[in-house]
Coordinates of N, CA, C and O and ligand atoms in Angstrom, one line a residue:
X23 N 0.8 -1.2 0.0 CA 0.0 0.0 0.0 C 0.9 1.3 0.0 O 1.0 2.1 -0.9
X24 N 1.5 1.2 1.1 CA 2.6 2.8 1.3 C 3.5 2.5 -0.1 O 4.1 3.5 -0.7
X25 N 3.6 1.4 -0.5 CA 4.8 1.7 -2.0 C 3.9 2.4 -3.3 O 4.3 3.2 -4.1
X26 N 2.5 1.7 -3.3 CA 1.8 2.0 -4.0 C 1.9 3.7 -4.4 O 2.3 4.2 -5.5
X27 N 1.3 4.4 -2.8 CA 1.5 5.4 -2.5 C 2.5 6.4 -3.3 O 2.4 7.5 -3.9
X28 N 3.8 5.4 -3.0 CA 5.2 6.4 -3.5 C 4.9 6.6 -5.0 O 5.3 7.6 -5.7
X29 N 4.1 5.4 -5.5 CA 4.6 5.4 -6.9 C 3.7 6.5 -7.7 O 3.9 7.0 -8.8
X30 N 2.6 6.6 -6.8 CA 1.6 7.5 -7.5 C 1.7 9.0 -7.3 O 1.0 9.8 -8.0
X31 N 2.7 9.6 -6.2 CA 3.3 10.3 -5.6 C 4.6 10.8 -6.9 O 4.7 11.8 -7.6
X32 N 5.5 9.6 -6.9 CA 6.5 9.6 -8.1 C 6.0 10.1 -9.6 O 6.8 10.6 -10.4
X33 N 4.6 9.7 -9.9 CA 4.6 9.8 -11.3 C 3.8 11.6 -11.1 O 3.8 12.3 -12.1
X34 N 3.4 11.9 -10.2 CA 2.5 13.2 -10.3 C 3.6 14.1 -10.1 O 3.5 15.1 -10.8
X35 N 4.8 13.8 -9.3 CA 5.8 15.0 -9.7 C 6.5 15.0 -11.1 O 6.9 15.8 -11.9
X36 N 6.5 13.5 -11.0 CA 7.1 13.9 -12.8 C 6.4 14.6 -13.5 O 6.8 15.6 -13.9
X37 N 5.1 14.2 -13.7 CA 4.1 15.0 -14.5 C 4.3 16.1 -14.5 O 4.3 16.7 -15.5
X38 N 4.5 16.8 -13.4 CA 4.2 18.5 -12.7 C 5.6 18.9 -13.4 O 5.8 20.1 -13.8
X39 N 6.5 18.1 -13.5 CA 7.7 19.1 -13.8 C 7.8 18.9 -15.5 O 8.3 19.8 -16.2
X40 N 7.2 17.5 -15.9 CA 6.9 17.1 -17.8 C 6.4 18.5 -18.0 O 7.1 19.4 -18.4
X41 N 5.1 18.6 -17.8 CA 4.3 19.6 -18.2 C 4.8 21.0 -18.2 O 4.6 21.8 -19.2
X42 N 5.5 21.2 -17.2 CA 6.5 22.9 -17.2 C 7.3 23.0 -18.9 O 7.5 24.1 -19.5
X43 N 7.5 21.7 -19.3 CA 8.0 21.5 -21.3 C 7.4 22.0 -21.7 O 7.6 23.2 -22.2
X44 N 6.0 21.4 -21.9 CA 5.3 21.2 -23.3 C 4.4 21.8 -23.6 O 3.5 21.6 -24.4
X45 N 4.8 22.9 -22.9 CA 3.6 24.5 -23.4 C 4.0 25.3 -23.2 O 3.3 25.6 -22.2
X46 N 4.8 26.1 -23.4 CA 5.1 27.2 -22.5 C 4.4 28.9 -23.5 O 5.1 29.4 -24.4
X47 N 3.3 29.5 -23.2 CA 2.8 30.4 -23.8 C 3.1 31.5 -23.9 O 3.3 32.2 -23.0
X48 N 3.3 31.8 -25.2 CA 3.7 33.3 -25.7 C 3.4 34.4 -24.5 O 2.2 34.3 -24.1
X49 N 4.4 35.4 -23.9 CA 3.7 36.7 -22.8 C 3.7 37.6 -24.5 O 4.4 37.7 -25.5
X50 N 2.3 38.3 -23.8 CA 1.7 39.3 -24.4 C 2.7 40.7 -24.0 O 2.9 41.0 -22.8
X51 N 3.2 41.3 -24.8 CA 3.5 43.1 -24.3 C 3.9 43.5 -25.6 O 4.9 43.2 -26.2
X52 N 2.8 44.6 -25.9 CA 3.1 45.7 -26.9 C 3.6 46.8 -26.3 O 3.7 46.8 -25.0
X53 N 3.8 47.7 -26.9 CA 3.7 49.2 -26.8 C 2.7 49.5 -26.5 O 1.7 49.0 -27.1
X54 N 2.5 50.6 -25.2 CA 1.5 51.4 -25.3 C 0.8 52.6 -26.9 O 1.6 53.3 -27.7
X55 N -0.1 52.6 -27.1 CA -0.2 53.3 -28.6 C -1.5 54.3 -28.3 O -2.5 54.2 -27.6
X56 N -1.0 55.3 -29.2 CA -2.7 56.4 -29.2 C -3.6 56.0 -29.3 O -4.5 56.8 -29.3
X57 N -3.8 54.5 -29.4 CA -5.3 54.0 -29.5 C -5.9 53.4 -28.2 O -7.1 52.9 -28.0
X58 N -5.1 53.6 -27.3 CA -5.3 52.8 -25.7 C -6.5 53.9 -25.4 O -6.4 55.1 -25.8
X59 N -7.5 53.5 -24.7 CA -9.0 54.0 -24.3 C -8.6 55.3 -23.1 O -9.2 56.3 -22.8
X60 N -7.4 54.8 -22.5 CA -7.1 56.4 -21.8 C -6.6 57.4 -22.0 O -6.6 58.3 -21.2
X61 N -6.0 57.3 -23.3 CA -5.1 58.1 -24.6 C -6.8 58.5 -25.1 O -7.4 59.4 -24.5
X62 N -7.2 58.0 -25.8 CA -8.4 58.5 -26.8 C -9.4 59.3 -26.0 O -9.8 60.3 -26.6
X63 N -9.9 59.2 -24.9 CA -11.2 59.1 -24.1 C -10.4 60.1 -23.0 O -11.1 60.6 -22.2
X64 N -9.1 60.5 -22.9 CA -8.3 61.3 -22.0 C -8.8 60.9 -20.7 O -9.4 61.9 -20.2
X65 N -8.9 60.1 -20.0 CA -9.5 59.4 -19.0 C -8.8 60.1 -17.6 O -7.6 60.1 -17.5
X66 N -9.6 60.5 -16.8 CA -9.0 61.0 -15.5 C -7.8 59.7 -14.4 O -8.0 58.5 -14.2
X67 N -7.0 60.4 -14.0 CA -6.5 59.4 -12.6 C -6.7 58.2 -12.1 O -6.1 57.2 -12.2
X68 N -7.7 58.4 -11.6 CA -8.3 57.2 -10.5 C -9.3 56.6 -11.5 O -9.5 55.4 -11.3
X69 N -10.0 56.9 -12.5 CA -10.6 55.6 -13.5 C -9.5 55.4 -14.1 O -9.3 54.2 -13.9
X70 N -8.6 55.9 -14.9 CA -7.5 55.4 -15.7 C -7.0 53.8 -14.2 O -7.1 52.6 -14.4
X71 N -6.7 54.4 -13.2 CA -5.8 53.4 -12.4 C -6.7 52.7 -12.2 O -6.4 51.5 -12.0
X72 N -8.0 53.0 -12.0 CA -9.0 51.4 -11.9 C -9.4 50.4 -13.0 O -9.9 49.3 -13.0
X73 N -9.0 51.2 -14.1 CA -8.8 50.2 -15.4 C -7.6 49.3 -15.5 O -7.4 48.2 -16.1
X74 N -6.9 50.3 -14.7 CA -5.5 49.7 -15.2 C -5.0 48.2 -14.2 O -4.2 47.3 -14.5
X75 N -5.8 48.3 -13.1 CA -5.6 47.4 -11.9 C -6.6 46.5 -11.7 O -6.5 45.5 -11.0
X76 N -8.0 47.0 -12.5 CA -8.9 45.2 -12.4 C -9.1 44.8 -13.8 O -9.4 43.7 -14.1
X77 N -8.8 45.7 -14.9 CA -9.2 45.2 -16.0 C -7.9 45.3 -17.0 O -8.3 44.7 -18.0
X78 N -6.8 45.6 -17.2 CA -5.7 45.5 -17.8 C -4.8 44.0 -18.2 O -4.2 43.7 -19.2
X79 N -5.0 43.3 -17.0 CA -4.5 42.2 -17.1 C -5.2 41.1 -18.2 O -4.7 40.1 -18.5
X80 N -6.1 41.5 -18.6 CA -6.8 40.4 -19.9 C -7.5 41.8 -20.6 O -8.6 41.4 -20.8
X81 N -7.4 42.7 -20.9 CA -8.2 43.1 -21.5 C -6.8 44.1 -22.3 O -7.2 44.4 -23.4
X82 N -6.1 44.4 -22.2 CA -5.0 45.3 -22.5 C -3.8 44.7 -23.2 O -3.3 43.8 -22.6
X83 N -3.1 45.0 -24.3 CA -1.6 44.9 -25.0 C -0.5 44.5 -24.0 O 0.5 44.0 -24.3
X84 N -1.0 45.0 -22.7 CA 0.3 45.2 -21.3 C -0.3 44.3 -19.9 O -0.3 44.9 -18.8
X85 N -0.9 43.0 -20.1 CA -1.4 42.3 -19.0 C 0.1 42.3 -17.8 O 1.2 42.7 -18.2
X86 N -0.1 42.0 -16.8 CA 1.3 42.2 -15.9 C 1.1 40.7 -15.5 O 0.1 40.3 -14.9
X87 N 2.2 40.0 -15.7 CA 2.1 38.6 -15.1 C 2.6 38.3 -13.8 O 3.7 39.0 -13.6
X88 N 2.2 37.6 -12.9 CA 2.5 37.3 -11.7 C 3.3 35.7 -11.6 O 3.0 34.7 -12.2
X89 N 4.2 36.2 -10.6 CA 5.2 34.9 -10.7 C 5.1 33.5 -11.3 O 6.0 32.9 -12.0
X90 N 3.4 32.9 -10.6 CA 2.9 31.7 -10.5 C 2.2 32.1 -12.3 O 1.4 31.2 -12.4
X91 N 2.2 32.7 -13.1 CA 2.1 32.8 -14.5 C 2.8 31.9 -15.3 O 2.3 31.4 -16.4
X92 N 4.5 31.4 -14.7 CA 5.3 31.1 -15.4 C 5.2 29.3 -15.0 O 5.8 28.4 -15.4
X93 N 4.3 29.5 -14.3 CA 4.1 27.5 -13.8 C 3.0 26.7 -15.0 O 2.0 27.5 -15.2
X94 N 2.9 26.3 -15.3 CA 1.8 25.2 -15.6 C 1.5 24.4 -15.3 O 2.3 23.4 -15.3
X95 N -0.2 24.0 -14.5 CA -0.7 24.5 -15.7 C -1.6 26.4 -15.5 O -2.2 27.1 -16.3
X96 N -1.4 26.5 -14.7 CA -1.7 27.9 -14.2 C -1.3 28.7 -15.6 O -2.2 29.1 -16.4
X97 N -0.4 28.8 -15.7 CA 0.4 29.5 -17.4 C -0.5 29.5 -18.0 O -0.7 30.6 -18.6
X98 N -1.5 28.0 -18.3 CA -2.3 27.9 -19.5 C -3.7 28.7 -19.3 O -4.5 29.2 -20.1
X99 N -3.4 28.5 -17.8 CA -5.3 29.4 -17.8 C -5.1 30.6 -18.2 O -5.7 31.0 -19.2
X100 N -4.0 31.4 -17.5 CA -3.7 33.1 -17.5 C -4.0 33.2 -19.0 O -4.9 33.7 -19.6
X101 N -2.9 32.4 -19.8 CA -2.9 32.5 -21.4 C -4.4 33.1 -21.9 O -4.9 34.1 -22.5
X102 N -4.7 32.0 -21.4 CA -6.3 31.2 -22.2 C -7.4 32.9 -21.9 O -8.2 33.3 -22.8
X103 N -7.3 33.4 -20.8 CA -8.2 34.7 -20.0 C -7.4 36.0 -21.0 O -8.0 36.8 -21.5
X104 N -6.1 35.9 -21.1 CA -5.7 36.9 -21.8 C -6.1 37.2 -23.2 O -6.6 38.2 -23.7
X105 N -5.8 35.9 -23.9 CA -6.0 35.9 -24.8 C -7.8 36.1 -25.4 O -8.2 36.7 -26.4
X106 N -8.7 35.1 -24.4 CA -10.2 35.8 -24.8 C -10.6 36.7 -24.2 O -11.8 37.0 -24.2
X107 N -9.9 37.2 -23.6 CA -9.9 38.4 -22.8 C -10.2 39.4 -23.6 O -11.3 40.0 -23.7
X108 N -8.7 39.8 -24.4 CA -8.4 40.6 -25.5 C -9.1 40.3 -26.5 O -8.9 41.2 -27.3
X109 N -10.2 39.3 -27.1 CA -10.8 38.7 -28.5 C -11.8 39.8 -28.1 O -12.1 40.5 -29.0
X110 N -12.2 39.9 -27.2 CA -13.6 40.5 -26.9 C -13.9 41.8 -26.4 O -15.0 42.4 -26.3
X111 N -12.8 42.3 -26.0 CA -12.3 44.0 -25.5 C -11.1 44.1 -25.6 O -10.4 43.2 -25.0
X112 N -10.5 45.0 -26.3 CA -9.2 45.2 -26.3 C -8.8 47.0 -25.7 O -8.7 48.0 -26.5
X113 N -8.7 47.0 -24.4 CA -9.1 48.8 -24.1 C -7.8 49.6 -25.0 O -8.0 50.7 -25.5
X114 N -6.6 48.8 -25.1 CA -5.1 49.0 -25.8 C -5.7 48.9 -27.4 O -4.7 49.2 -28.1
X115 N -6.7 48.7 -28.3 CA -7.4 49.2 -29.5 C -8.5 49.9 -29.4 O -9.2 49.9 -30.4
X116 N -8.9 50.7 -28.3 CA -10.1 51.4 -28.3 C -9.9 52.4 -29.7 O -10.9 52.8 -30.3
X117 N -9.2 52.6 -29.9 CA -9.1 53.8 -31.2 C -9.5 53.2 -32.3 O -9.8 53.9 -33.2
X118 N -9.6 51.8 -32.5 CA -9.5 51.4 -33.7 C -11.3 51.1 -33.9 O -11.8 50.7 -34.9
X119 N -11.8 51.2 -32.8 CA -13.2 50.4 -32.4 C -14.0 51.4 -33.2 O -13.5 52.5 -33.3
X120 N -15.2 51.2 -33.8 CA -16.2 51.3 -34.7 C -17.1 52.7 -33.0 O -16.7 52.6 -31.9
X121 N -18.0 53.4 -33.5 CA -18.9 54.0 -32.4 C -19.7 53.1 -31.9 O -20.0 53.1 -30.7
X122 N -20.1 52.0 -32.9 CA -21.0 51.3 -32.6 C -20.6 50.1 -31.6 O -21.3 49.5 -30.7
X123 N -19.4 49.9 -32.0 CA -18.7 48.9 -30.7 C -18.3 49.7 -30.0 O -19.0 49.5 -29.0
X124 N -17.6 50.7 -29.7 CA -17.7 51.7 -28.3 C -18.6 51.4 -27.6 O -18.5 50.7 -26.5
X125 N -19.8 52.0 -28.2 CA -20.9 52.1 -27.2 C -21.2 50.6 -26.8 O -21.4 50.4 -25.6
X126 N -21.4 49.6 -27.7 CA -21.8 48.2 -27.3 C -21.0 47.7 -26.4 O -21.5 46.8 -25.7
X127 N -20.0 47.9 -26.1 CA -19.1 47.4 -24.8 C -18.7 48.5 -23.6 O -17.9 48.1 -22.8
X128 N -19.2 49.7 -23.7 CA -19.4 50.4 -22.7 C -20.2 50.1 -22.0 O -20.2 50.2 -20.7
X129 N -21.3 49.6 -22.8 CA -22.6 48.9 -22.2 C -22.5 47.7 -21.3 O -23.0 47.4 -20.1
X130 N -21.5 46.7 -22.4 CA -21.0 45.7 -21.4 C -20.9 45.7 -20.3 O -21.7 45.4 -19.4
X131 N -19.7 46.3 -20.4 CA -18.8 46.8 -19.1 C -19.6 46.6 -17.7 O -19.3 46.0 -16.7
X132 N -20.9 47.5 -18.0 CA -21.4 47.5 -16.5 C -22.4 46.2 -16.6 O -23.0 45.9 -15.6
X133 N -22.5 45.7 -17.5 CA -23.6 44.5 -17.1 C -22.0 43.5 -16.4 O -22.1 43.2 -15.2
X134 N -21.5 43.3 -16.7 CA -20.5 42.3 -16.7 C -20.0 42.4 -14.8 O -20.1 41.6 -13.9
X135 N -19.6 43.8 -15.0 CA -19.4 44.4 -13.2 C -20.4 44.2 -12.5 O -20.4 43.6 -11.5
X136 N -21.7 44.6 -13.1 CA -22.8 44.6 -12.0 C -23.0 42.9 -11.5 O -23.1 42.5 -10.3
X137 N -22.9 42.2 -12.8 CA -23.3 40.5 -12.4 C -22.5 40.3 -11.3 O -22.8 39.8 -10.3
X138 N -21.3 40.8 -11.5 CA -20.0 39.9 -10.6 C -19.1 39.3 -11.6 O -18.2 38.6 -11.2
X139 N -19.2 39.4 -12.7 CA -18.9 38.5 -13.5 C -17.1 39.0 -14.0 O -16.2 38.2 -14.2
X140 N -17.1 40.5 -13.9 CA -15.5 41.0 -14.3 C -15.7 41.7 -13.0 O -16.8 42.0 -12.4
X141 N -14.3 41.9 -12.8 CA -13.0 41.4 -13.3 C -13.4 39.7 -12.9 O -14.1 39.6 -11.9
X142 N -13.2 38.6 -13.5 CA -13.0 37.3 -13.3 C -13.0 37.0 -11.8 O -12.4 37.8 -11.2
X143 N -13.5 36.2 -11.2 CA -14.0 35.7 -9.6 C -12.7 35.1 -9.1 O -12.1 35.3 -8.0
X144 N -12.3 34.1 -10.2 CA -10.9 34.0 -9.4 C -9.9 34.7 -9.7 O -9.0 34.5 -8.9
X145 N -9.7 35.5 -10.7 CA -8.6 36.8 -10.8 C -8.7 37.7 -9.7 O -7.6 38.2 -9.3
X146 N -10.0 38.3 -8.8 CA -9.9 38.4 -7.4 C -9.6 38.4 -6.6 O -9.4 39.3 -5.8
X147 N -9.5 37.2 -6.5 CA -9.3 36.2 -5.4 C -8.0 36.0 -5.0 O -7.6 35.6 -3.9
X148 N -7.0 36.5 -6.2 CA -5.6 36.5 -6.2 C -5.1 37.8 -6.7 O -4.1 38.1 -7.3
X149 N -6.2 38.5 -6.1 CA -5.5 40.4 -6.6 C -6.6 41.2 -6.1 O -7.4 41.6 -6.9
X150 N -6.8 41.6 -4.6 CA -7.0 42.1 -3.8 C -7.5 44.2 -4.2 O -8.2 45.2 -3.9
X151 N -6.4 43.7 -5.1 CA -6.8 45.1 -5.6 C -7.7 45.9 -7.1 O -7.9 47.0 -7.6
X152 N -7.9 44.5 -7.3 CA -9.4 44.5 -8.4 C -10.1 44.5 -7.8 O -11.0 45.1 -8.4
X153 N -10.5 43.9 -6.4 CA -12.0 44.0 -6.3 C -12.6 45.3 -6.1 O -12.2 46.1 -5.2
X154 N -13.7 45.7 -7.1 CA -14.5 47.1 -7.0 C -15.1 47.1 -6.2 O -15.9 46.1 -6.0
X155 N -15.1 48.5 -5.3 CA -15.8 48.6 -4.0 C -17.2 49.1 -5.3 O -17.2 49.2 -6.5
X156 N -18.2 49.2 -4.1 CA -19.4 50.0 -4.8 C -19.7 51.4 -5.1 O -20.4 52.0 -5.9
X157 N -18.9 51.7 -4.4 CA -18.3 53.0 -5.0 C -17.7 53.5 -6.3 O -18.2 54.3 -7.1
X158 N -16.5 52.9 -6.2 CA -15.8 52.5 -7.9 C -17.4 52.1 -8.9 O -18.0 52.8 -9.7
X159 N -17.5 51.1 -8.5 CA -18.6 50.5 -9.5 C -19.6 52.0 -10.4 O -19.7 52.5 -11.5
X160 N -20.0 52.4 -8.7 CA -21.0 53.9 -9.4 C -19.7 54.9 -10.4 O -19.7 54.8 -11.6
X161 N -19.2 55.4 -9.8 CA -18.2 56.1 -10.4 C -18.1 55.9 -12.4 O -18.2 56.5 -13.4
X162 N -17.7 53.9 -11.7 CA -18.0 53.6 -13.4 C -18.9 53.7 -14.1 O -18.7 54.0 -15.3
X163 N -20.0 53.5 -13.5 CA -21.6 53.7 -14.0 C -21.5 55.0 -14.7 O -21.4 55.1 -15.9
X164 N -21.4 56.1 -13.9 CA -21.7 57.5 -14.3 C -20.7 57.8 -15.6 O -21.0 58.3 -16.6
X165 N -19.3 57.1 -15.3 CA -18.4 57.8 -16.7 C -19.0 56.9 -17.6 O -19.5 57.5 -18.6
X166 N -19.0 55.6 -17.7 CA -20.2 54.9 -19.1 C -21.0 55.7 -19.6 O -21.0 56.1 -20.7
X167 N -21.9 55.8 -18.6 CA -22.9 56.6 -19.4 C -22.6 58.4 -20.0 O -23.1 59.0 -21.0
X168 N -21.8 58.7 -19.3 CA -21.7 60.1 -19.9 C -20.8 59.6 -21.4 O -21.0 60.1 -22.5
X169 N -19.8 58.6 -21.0 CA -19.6 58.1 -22.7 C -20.2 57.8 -23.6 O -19.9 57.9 -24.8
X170 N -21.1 57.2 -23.1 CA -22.4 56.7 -24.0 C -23.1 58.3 -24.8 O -23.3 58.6 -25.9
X171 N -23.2 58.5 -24.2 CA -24.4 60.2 -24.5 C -23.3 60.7 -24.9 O -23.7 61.1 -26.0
X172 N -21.7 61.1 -25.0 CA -20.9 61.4 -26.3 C -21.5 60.8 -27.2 O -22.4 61.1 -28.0
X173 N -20.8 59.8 -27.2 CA -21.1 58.7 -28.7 C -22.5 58.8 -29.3 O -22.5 58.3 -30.4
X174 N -23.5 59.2 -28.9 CA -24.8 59.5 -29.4 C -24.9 60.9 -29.9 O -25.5 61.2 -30.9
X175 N -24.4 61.6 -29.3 CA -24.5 63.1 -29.6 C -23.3 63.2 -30.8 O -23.5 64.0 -31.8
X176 N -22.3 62.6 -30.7 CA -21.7 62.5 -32.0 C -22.3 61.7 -33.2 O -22.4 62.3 -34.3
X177 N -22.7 60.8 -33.2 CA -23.4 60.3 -34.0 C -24.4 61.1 -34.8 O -24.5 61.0 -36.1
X178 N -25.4 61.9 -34.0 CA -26.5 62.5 -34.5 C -25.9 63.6 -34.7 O -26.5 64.2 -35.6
X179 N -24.6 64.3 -34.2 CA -23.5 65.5 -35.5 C -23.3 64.9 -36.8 O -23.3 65.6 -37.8
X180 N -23.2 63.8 -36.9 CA -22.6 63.0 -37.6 C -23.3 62.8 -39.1 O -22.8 62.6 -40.2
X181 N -24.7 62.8 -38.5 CA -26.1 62.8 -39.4 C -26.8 63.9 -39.9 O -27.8 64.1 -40.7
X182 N -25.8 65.1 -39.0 CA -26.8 66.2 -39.5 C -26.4 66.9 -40.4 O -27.1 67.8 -40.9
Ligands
LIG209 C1 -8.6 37.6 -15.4 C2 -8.9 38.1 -16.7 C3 -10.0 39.2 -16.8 C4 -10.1 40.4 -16.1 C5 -9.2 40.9 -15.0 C6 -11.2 41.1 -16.6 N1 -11.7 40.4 -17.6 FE1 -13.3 40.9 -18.8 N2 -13.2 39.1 -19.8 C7 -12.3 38.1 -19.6 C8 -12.5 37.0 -20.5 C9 -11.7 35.8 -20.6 C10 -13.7 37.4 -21.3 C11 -14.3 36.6 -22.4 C12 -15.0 35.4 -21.9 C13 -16.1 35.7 -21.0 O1 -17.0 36.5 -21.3 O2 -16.1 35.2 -19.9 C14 -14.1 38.7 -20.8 C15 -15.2 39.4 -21.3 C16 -15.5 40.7 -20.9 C17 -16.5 41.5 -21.5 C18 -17.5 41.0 -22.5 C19 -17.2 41.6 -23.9 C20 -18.3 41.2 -24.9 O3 -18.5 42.0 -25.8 O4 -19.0 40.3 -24.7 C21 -16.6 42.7 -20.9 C22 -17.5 43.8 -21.2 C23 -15.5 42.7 -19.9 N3 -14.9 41.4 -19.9 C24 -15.2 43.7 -19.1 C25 -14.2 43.7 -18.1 C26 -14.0 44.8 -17.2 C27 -14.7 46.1 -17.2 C28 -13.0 44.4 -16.4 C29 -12.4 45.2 -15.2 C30 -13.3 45.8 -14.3 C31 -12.6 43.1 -16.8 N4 -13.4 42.7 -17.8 C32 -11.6 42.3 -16.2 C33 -11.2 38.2 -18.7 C34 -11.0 39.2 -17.8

């Protein structure tokens, strides 16, 4: 029984150290560019740094990886959040975004916050300093919408 033990013990560290080979995922880092949503949108202070600290890490050109990033299979999740992270908002292409996707993911944004759903539950969990107080949250609410009612009021310049 106790050898059994060892052996099943033996093969799960090999595994754990195999696996550190056989994937090791591209890190993401561009340049910051005139198209980043706090460049375009000239975003104040304290929303710029609340963007920058719950939602940058999957949603941005410049995610910041944390030590346990470089392990697998951990490596593979981060990857995996970054990368559909970025498929679906990219705040580091806001410039390049249509009005019409502007506004459709500003909209997001707060359905996504309000559920609980972003920043990610377990990206939380391990970064203390994403979680939005309800405070932050309103704050966000109000600059959404006043971007929203830009983007409308531009639009209808747009038409006239
Ligand atoms: C740990 C990674 C991670 C963080 C941090 C994170 N997101 Fe996400 N986000 C994702 C992933 C992955 C998806 C796509 C899959 C999904 O919807 O679950 C996504 C999807 C979204 C979408 C949906 C886009 C669409 O058009 O459907 C919105 C909006 C969004 N995130 C907003 C935010 C905001 C705002 C923050 C910060 C307050 C944030 N996210 C933080 C990983 C993250």
């Amino acid at each position: 029984m106790k050898k059994a033990l060892k052996y099943v013990l033996g093969a799960l560290i090999v595994t754990a150290i195999v696996i550190q080979f056989i994937n090791r995922p591209e890190r993401v880092n561009e340049p910051v560019t005139d198209n980043d949503i706090i460049q375009v949108l000239e975003i104040d202070g304290p929303m710029a740094n609340m963007l920058k600290s719950a939602c940058y890490d999957c949603h941005s050109d410049q995610p910041r990886y944390p030590w346990y990033a470089s392990i697998a299979p951990v490596s593979w999740r981060i990857a995996e959040h970054i990368e559909h992270g970025r498929d679906e908002l990219n705040f580091s292409k806001w410039g390049t975004y249509s009005a019409r996707r502007r506004d459709h993911k500003l909209e997001e944004m707060i359905e996504e916050v309000e559920e609980g759903h972003m920043p990610l539950p377990n990206y939380v969990r391990m970064h203390g300093e994403a979680k939005l107080s309800d405070e932050q949250i309103e704050s966000l609410k109000a600059w959404v919408n006043t971007e929203r009612e830009n983007i409308a009021s531009e639009s209808t310049e747009a038409n006239n």
